[in-house]
Tab-separated table of C-alpha atoms in Angstrom:
chain	number	residue	atom	x	y	z
V	619	MET	CA	-53.273	84.991	187.618
V	620	ALA	CA	-51.986	84.188	190.936
V	621	THR	CA	-50.069	86.646	192.914
V	622	LYS	CA	-48.351	84.739	196.115
V	623	PRO	CA	-46.906	86.563	198.731
V	624	ALA	CA	-43.109	85.444	199.698
V	625	GLU	CA	-44.386	84.317	203.332
V	626	LEU	CA	-47.884	82.830	204.446
V	627	THR	CA	-48.227	82.565	208.105
V	628	PRO	CA	-51.398	81.765	210.409
V	629	GLY	CA	-53.119	85.252	210.351
V	630	THR	CA	-52.193	86.717	206.969
V	631	SER	CA	-55.075	87.983	205.309
V	632	ARG	CA	-56.423	89.906	202.722
V	633	SER	CA	-59.856	91.439	201.902
V	634	VAL	CA	-61.527	91.730	198.351
V	635	VAL	CA	-64.302	93.384	197.042
V	636	LEU	CA	-66.244	91.009	195.088
V	637	VAL	CA	-68.926	92.975	193.273
V	638	GLU	CA	-70.506	96.531	193.685
V	639	ASN	CA	-74.136	96.950	193.470
V	640	LEU	CA	-75.004	93.825	192.233
V	641	THR	CA	-77.340	93.737	189.356
V	642	ARG	CA	-80.578	91.643	188.404
V	643	THR	CA	-78.674	91.190	184.950
V	644	GLN	CA	-75.488	89.657	186.690
V	645	ILE	CA	-77.848	87.241	188.512
V	646	VAL	CA	-79.712	86.339	185.194
V	647	MET	CA	-76.209	85.763	183.490
V	648	TYR	CA	-75.349	83.468	186.507
V	649	ALA	CA	-78.785	81.792	185.873
V	650	GLY	CA	-77.963	81.133	182.284
V	651	ALA	CA	-74.214	80.058	182.687
V	652	SER	CA	-75.245	77.482	185.733
V	653	GLY	CA	-78.571	76.418	184.064
V	654	ASP	CA	-80.285	77.350	187.268
V	655	PHE	CA	-83.411	79.322	186.516
V	656	THR	CA	-85.305	78.853	189.667
V	657	PRO	CA	-87.555	81.681	189.409
V	658	LEU	CA	-86.732	82.747	192.888
V	659	HIS	CA	-83.530	84.210	191.071
V	660	THR	CA	-84.926	85.267	187.601
V	661	ASP	CA	-88.537	86.279	188.099
V	662	GLU	CA	-89.349	89.241	190.303
V	663	PRO	CA	-93.287	88.894	190.232
V	664	PHE	CA	-92.679	85.118	191.412
V	665	ALA	CA	-90.204	86.136	194.232
V	666	ARG	CA	-92.625	88.722	195.431
V	667	HIS	CA	-95.377	86.131	194.886
V	668	ALA	CA	-93.470	83.558	197.186
V	669	GLY	CA	-92.873	86.368	199.990
V	670	TYR	CA	-89.769	87.723	199.328
V	671	PRO	CA	-89.108	91.505	198.637
V	672	SER	CA	-87.399	90.771	195.223
V	673	VAL	CA	-85.216	88.263	193.397
V	674	PHE	CA	-82.086	87.350	195.528
V	675	ALA	CA	-78.872	86.102	194.072
V	676	HIS	CA	-78.034	82.221	193.756
V	677	GLY	CA	-75.896	81.173	197.106
V	678	MET	CA	-73.753	79.576	194.309
V	679	LEU	CA	-72.917	82.883	192.614
V	680	THR	CA	-71.735	84.252	195.935
V	681	MET	CA	-69.500	81.271	196.412
V	682	ALA	CA	-68.370	81.523	192.876
V	683	MET	CA	-67.301	85.237	193.439
V	684	THR	CA	-65.727	84.223	196.700
V	685	GLY	CA	-63.684	81.697	194.842
V	686	THR	CA	-62.334	84.351	192.444
V	687	ALA	CA	-60.612	85.927	195.486
V	688	LEU	CA	-59.087	82.606	196.475
V	689	THR	CA	-58.023	81.878	193.025
V	690	ASP	CA	-56.387	85.231	192.227
V	691	TRP	CA	-54.293	84.779	195.354
V	692	PHE	CA	-53.377	81.089	194.976
V	693	GLY	CA	-54.110	80.040	191.403
V	694	VAL	CA	-56.936	77.521	190.388
V	695	GLU	CA	-54.765	75.000	189.895
V	696	ASN	CA	-53.527	74.839	193.442
V	697	LEU	CA	-57.149	74.369	194.931
V	698	LYS	CA	-57.824	71.373	196.946
V	699	GLU	CA	-61.085	71.877	198.781
V	700	PHE	CA	-63.486	74.764	198.914
V	701	GLY	CA	-66.403	74.571	201.094
V	702	ALA	CA	-69.201	77.018	201.980
V	703	ARG	CA	-72.340	77.801	204.034
V	704	PHE	CA	-74.988	80.342	202.870
V	705	LEU	CA	-75.794	82.390	205.840
V	706	ASN	CA	-77.883	85.092	204.676
V	707	GLN	CA	-79.608	86.061	201.006
V	708	VAL	CA	-77.850	88.471	198.689
V	709	TRP	CA	-80.039	90.921	197.101
V	710	PRO	CA	-79.713	93.267	193.834
V	711	GLY	CA	-77.735	96.395	194.849
V	712	ASP	CA	-75.412	94.569	197.382
V	713	THR	CA	-71.667	95.112	197.744
V	714	LEU	CA	-69.942	92.021	198.728
V	715	THR	CA	-66.510	91.767	200.555
V	716	ALA	CA	-64.689	88.510	200.895
V	717	THR	CA	-61.864	88.506	203.595
V	718	LEU	CA	-59.596	85.622	203.524
V	719	GLU	CA	-57.478	84.495	206.446
V	720	VAL	CA	-54.655	82.009	206.805
V	721	THR	CA	-55.480	79.468	209.496
V	722	SER	CA	-52.745	76.845	209.203
V	723	VAL	CA	-49.473	76.531	206.952
V	724	GLU	CA	-47.935	72.754	206.882
V	725	PRO	CA	-45.378	71.334	204.852
V	726	SER	CA	-46.980	69.205	202.130
V	727	ALA	CA	-46.521	65.187	202.492
V	728	THR	CA	-46.652	64.934	198.685
V	729	SER	CA	-45.044	67.921	197.166
V	730	ASP	CA	-42.506	70.592	197.914
V	731	GLY	CA	-45.124	73.069	198.544
V	732	GLN	CA	-46.950	73.783	201.695
V	733	ILE	CA	-50.841	72.983	202.612
V	734	VAL	CA	-52.316	76.203	203.455
V	735	GLU	CA	-55.794	76.390	205.263
V	736	LEU	CA	-57.827	79.485	205.097
V	737	LYS	CA	-61.191	80.626	206.445
V	738	ILE	CA	-63.371	83.062	204.529
V	739	THR	CA	-66.195	85.503	205.444
V	740	THR	CA	-68.140	87.092	202.782
V	741	THR	CA	-69.912	90.151	203.843
V	742	ASN	CA	-72.562	92.691	202.360
V	743	GLN	CA	-72.476	96.528	202.708
V	744	ASP	CA	-74.028	96.452	205.913
V	745	ASP	CA	-71.498	94.221	207.508
V	746	ILE	CA	-73.560	91.175	207.768
V	747	ALA	CA	-71.839	87.973	206.789
V	748	VAL	CA	-73.705	86.326	204.118
V	749	LEU	CA	-71.289	83.185	203.265
V	750	SER	CA	-68.494	81.369	205.294
V	751	ALA	CA	-65.978	79.345	203.872
V	752	THR	CA	-62.827	77.156	204.370
V	753	ALA	CA	-60.560	76.438	201.763
V	754	ARG	CA	-57.279	74.093	201.387
V	755	VAL	CA	-54.665	74.803	198.727
V	756	VAL	CA	-51.131	74.017	197.953
V	757	SER	CA	-48.990	77.013	198.037
V	758	THR	CA	-45.555	76.595	196.162
V	759	SER	CA	-43.886	79.870	197.061
S	868	MET	CA	-78.178	66.625	189.302
S	869	LYS	CA	-77.655	63.582	186.942
S	870	PRO	CA	-76.439	64.416	183.436
S	871	ARG	CA	-75.608	61.702	180.968
S	872	SER	CA	-72.591	63.100	180.424
S	873	PHE	CA	-71.159	66.457	180.771
S	874	PRO	CA	-69.114	67.939	177.989
S	875	VAL	CA	-66.908	70.929	179.303
S	876	GLU	CA	-66.725	73.404	176.451
S	877	ARG	CA	-64.690	76.564	176.020
S	878	GLY	CA	-67.696	78.701	175.285
S	879	HIS	CA	-69.247	77.552	178.555
S	880	ILE	CA	-66.428	78.508	180.454
S	881	LEU	CA	-66.331	81.847	178.992
S	882	THR	CA	-69.985	82.486	179.660
S	883	PHE	CA	-69.560	81.293	183.225
S	884	ALA	CA	-66.389	83.213	184.045
S	885	ARG	CA	-68.254	86.425	182.710
S	886	ALA	CA	-71.233	85.573	184.830
S	887	ILE	CA	-69.159	85.562	188.074
S	888	GLY	CA	-67.234	88.848	186.955
S	889	ASP	CA	-63.908	86.705	186.748
S	890	HIS	CA	-61.403	87.892	184.204
S	891	ASN	CA	-58.725	85.380	184.881
S	892	PRO	CA	-57.378	84.650	181.475
S	893	LEU	CA	-56.799	80.848	182.540
S	894	PHE	CA	-60.471	80.652	181.941
S	895	THR	CA	-61.029	82.651	178.960
S	896	ASP	CA	-57.785	82.382	176.702
S	897	ALA	CA	-56.722	79.112	175.538
S	898	GLU	CA	-53.190	80.409	174.548
S	899	THR	CA	-52.736	81.743	178.177
S	900	ALA	CA	-53.478	78.434	179.571
S	901	LYS	CA	-51.197	76.669	176.965
S	902	GLN	CA	-48.572	78.831	177.995
S	903	ALA	CA	-48.794	78.223	181.556
S	904	GLY	CA	-48.609	74.196	180.777
S	905	PHE	CA	-52.132	73.324	180.518
S	906	ASP	CA	-54.135	71.642	177.892
S	907	ASP	CA	-56.719	74.284	177.198
S	908	VAL	CA	-58.716	76.788	179.473
S	909	LEU	CA	-59.417	75.704	182.795
S	910	ALA	CA	-62.434	75.677	184.750
S	911	PRO	CA	-63.379	78.146	187.477
S	912	PRO	CA	-63.851	76.270	190.835
S	913	THR	CA	-67.369	76.072	190.988
S	914	PHE	CA	-67.890	75.551	187.347
S	915	VAL	CA	-69.316	72.119	187.427
S	916	GLN	CA	-72.754	73.646	188.732
S	917	GLY	CA	-73.437	74.245	184.762
S	918	ALA	CA	-73.749	70.390	184.450
S	919	ALA	CA	-77.328	71.290	185.090
S	920	HIS	CA	-77.616	71.938	181.398
S	921	PHE	CA	-77.026	68.175	180.636
S	922	ASP	CA	-79.471	66.974	183.150
S	923	ASP	CA	-82.631	66.098	181.152
S	924	ALA	CA	-84.735	66.006	184.361
S	925	TYR	CA	-83.173	69.094	185.979
S	926	PRO	CA	-86.199	70.738	187.781
S	927	GLY	CA	-84.613	74.505	187.696
S	928	ARG	CA	-85.263	75.125	183.888
S	929	PRO	CA	-88.417	75.390	182.169
S	930	LYS	CA	-89.151	72.673	179.521
S	931	PRO	CA	-91.586	72.972	176.271
S	932	GLY	CA	-94.748	71.363	177.041
S	933	GLU	CA	-94.500	71.360	180.659
S	934	PRO	CA	-96.106	73.690	183.434
S	935	TRP	CA	-93.277	76.358	185.121
S	936	MET	CA	-93.465	77.619	188.436
S	937	GLY	CA	-92.580	81.123	187.262
S	938	SER	CA	-94.566	84.007	185.997
S	939	GLY	CA	-96.539	84.680	182.995
S	940	ARG	CA	-100.027	86.218	182.761
S	941	GLU	CA	-100.108	85.562	186.882
S	942	ALA	CA	-97.206	86.253	189.278
S	943	SER	CA	-96.713	82.375	189.706
S	944	GLY	CA	-97.087	79.490	187.543
S	945	SER	CA	-97.900	77.384	190.557
S	946	PRO	CA	-101.080	77.257	192.752
S	947	PRO	CA	-101.037	80.014	195.172
S	948	ASN	CA	-99.754	78.971	198.619
S	949	ALA	CA	-98.348	81.972	200.455
S	950	ASP	CA	-97.493	80.138	203.535
S	951	ALA	CA	-95.411	77.711	201.613
S	952	GLY	CA	-91.705	77.220	202.517
S	953	THR	CA	-89.089	77.419	200.100
S	954	GLU	CA	-86.058	74.873	199.253
S	955	LEU	CA	-82.789	76.678	199.455
S	956	HIS	CA	-79.253	75.823	199.123
S	957	ALA	CA	-77.493	75.599	202.711
S	958	GLU	CA	-74.078	74.464	201.982
S	959	GLN	CA	-71.572	73.393	199.363
S	960	TYR	CA	-68.469	71.366	199.137
S	961	PHE	CA	-65.807	70.848	196.458
S	962	GLU	CA	-62.960	68.587	196.752
S	963	TYR	CA	-60.630	69.108	193.676
S	964	HIS	CA	-58.556	65.905	192.475
S	965	ARG	CA	-56.812	67.860	189.761
S	966	PRO	CA	-57.500	70.982	187.701
S	967	LEU	CA	-60.406	70.654	185.176
S	968	HIS	CA	-59.959	71.754	181.707
S	969	ALA	CA	-62.267	72.532	178.404
S	970	GLY	CA	-62.285	69.283	176.122
S	971	GLU	CA	-63.041	66.911	178.720
S	972	THR	CA	-66.236	64.881	179.091
S	973	LEU	CA	-67.134	64.224	182.674
S	974	THR	CA	-69.780	61.637	183.640
S	975	VAL	CA	-71.706	62.103	187.245
S	976	GLU	CA	-72.250	59.590	189.849
S	977	SER	CA	-74.502	60.920	192.525
S	978	ARG	CA	-75.789	59.123	195.940
S	979	PRO	CA	-77.841	60.665	198.805
S	980	GLY	CA	-75.968	61.674	201.917
S	981	ARG	CA	-77.069	62.399	205.404
S	982	SER	CA	-80.164	64.396	206.436
S	983	TRP	CA	-81.291	66.182	209.705
S	984	GLU	CA	-83.774	68.726	211.066
S	985	LYS	CA	-83.261	72.056	212.918
S	986	GLN	CA	-85.436	74.640	214.277
S	987	SER	CA	-85.284	78.268	213.056
S	988	ALA	CA	-86.739	81.373	214.441
S	989	ARG	CA	-86.810	83.069	210.796
S	990	ALA	CA	-88.219	80.147	209.253
S	991	GLY	CA	-89.747	77.487	211.280
S	992	THR	CA	-88.515	73.602	210.868
S	993	LEU	CA	-85.743	73.389	208.565
S	994	SER	CA	-85.331	69.858	206.961
S	995	PHE	CA	-81.496	69.521	205.611
S	996	SER	CA	-80.603	66.825	203.183
S	997	GLU	CA	-77.216	65.821	201.485
S	998	THR	CA	-76.405	64.881	197.872
S	999	ILE	CA	-72.929	63.664	196.876
S	1000	HIS	CA	-71.795	63.885	193.161
S	1001	ASP	CA	-68.523	62.248	191.955
S	1002	TYR	CA	-67.420	63.896	188.677
S	1003	LEU	CA	-65.355	61.178	186.866
S	1004	ASP	CA	-63.253	61.601	183.782
S	1005	ASP	CA	-63.128	59.429	180.651
S	1006	SER	CA	-60.717	56.791	182.353
S	1007	GLY	CA	-63.244	56.912	185.447
S	1008	GLN	CA	-60.786	58.846	187.810
S	1009	PRO	CA	-62.464	61.311	189.784
S	1010	VAL	CA	-61.925	65.124	189.158
S	1011	ILE	CA	-64.033	66.870	191.415
S	1012	THR	CA	-66.262	65.532	194.484
S	1013	VAL	CA	-69.194	67.728	195.400
S	1014	ARG	CA	-71.267	67.266	198.422
S	1015	GLU	CA	-74.397	69.669	198.453
S	1016	VAL	CA	-76.687	70.503	201.221
S	1017	GLY	CA	-80.191	71.695	200.388
S	1018	VAL	CA	-82.573	72.848	203.224
S	1019	ARG	CA	-86.523	72.783	202.835
S	1020	THR	CA	-87.940	75.861	204.954
S	1021	GLU	CA	-91.310	75.374	206.669
S	1022	ARG	CA	-92.271	79.129	205.690
S	1023	PRO	CA	-90.614	82.082	203.648
S	1024	VAL	CA	-87.352	83.337	205.542
S	1025	GLU	CA	-88.367	86.221	207.468
S	1026	GLN	CA	-86.314	89.234	206.376
């Protein structure tokens, strides 16, 4: 559920651990739920054959987990835009942390809330960025 | 992605929420969602990816009677080509026109966007192409607009 701070200003930020020691099973759960069974994500012999050390997570799984940090903060019903670039692959065993930072807060033209823009970086345990994202939400606090 | 139509179902949302490790009861418990003023459980922000299940031609799923690229007796169902590049997902953008909830049936209209190339030290020439998907409700109003950017690498990405 959404937990909103009393006041948001540019620079307000939070960091959230999204997953610790990502398992192959979770990657396969995501394949099942999303319908994307691409064997680079689900089939270790195939991934090795294709030149990769193991299967790796769908970029959309990383984006979805990053989205949880966003909707836990602002509420899913308040999300207006969410975009991401996939920078590096995410591997079984990775621990991911999302850092969300408010970049602007403007009064909304159409409601009594505020339009909040954020930049988000998701990094792995080696502090390598795996995903960069932006989001736009309405905050009614 | 071009499903005939995309029924947004509670069970599918539950499965998706579990897969992404999200325990928000708005996604999994209809009573919580109704008490919060919604018709049914809400869909997580990236849930419409699951529309792939309703696309008969979706290439990322094995189909009975058709060859599959994944392993069986051999490591790959595709002819060996170790130098081949990889089709990867580069960018993804969602625009939300309103919350999406279980019980709705969406239709999808897809169109190609831009395409461009870039050089990369780790994977050779990168060919990017964009596709835009409009997810519409039963009155034809947009619920979510998706822009996805795919990239084909010249060779596997160096680690």
